[in-house]
XYZ file of C-alpha atoms in Angstrom:
137
model
C -2.742 18.429 -43.756
C -5.395 18.275 -41.080
C -4.214 14.889 -39.750
C -0.644 16.139 -39.293
C -1.852 19.223 -37.495
C -3.951 17.150 -35.062
C -0.968 14.841 -34.437
C 1.239 17.853 -33.655
C -1.378 19.244 -31.252
C -1.628 15.899 -29.428
C 2.156 15.659 -29.230
C 2.424 19.205 -27.842
C -0.322 18.584 -25.260
C 1.342 15.381 -24.085
C 4.082 17.265 -22.292
C 7.639 16.434 -21.479
C 8.562 13.076 -19.942
C 10.169 14.874 -17.003
C 6.882 16.584 -16.150
C 5.357 13.310 -14.945
C 5.941 11.280 -11.803
C 9.143 9.308 -11.507
C 10.668 6.919 -8.974
C 13.969 8.107 -7.531
C 16.348 6.903 -4.850
C 18.085 8.942 -2.209
C 19.927 8.966 1.077
C 19.121 10.890 4.247
C 21.945 13.372 4.888
C 20.356 15.264 7.781
C 17.365 14.512 9.984
C 16.602 17.814 11.763
C 15.562 19.415 9.463
C 15.144 16.455 7.123
C 17.285 16.635 3.974
C 17.541 13.853 1.383
C 20.213 13.718 -1.331
C 18.558 12.354 -4.477
C 20.653 10.280 -6.910
C 23.819 12.069 -5.674
C 22.731 15.051 -7.791
C 20.681 17.397 -5.610
C 19.208 17.737 -2.127
C 15.528 17.985 -1.255
C 14.566 19.806 1.932
C 11.770 19.048 4.372
C 9.264 21.525 2.911
C 9.279 19.586 -0.402
C 8.873 16.143 1.196
C 5.752 14.172 2.077
C 6.492 11.213 4.360
C 4.599 7.931 4.168
C 3.722 6.110 7.370
C 6.555 3.619 6.704
C 9.218 6.261 7.323
C 7.580 8.026 10.264
C 7.879 6.845 13.854
C 4.960 4.530 14.593
C 4.364 2.370 17.636
C 1.408 0.501 19.092
C 0.419 -0.429 22.628
C -0.265 -4.109 23.170
C -1.854 -5.687 26.222
C 0.183 -8.679 27.386
C -1.137 -11.097 30.019
C 0.927 -11.586 33.167
C 1.227 -15.297 33.855
C 2.154 -16.946 37.128
C 3.436 -20.495 36.695
C 3.629 -23.221 39.243
C 5.372 -26.488 38.598
C 4.753 -29.746 40.388
C 6.371 -33.096 39.785
C 5.142 -36.570 40.530
C 6.169 -40.132 39.854
C 4.120 -41.928 37.238
C 4.237 -45.691 37.550
C 4.005 -47.562 34.242
C 0.638 -49.180 33.627
C 0.137 -52.333 31.582
C -3.370 -53.626 30.880
C -4.857 -51.530 33.678
C -2.372 -52.768 36.283
C 0.927 -51.311 37.493
C 3.812 -52.955 35.642
C 6.537 -53.578 38.202
C 9.032 -54.739 35.574
C 9.202 -51.354 33.757
C 11.057 -48.186 34.702
C 9.199 -45.502 36.594
C 8.869 -42.170 34.761
C 8.875 -38.694 36.260
C 6.397 -36.166 34.893
C 6.447 -32.453 35.399
C 3.108 -30.665 35.379
C 3.084 -26.920 34.785
C -0.023 -24.939 35.524
C -0.248 -21.390 34.228
C -2.581 -18.888 35.814
C -3.227 -15.466 34.299
C -3.034 -12.957 37.118
C -3.444 -9.711 35.202
C -2.088 -7.839 32.227
C 0.180 -4.943 31.375
C 0.577 -2.613 28.412
C 3.803 -2.630 26.436
C 4.818 -0.314 23.616
C 6.011 -2.007 20.390
C 7.790 0.066 17.744
C 6.594 -0.810 14.237
C 8.464 1.851 12.228
C 11.245 4.186 13.316
C 11.950 7.716 12.112
C 14.391 8.303 9.288
C 18.008 8.486 10.376
C 21.124 9.848 8.692
C 22.421 7.238 6.257
C 19.050 5.608 5.495
C 18.427 4.899 1.808
C 14.912 5.771 0.639
C 12.659 5.425 -2.398
C 10.894 8.591 -3.524
C 8.201 9.457 -6.040
C 8.650 12.795 -7.770
C 5.507 14.754 -8.591
C 4.388 18.255 -9.520
C 7.353 18.747 -11.870
C 9.861 18.091 -9.107
C 8.305 20.440 -6.562
C 7.087 17.644 -4.292
C 8.629 14.296 -3.351
C 6.732 11.485 -1.649
C 9.090 9.388 0.506
C 7.661 5.938 -0.083
C 9.866 3.562 1.909
C 13.366 2.896 3.177
C 15.563 0.245 1.590
């Protein structure tokens, strides 16, 4: 009937489950050129990989103030009702004064490049012709 024919056409147009994106897991076996072994079944070479920022080397420069500290100590006599209390112990206080005298740039590494042995999460697309390396585990 017409309904069965339409259902068959929809089913045929839907495609195979393996044609769609899928999440896979792999391990880096070589880093120059990059090769990832996926699910211990096959290897994917660099030309079929797209790397997210999380698995690429990424660092930022941060300006850090340079601080010069000077420390001075003095004896603080105990005060009771506005007058020095001679019956109490004398305390010693340390006063630290910080003065910013400049700044310097430092480089902080946020993400490192993939290394041999790293485990990664991948998303398969384009019927297995392209793999997006999402993150390391």
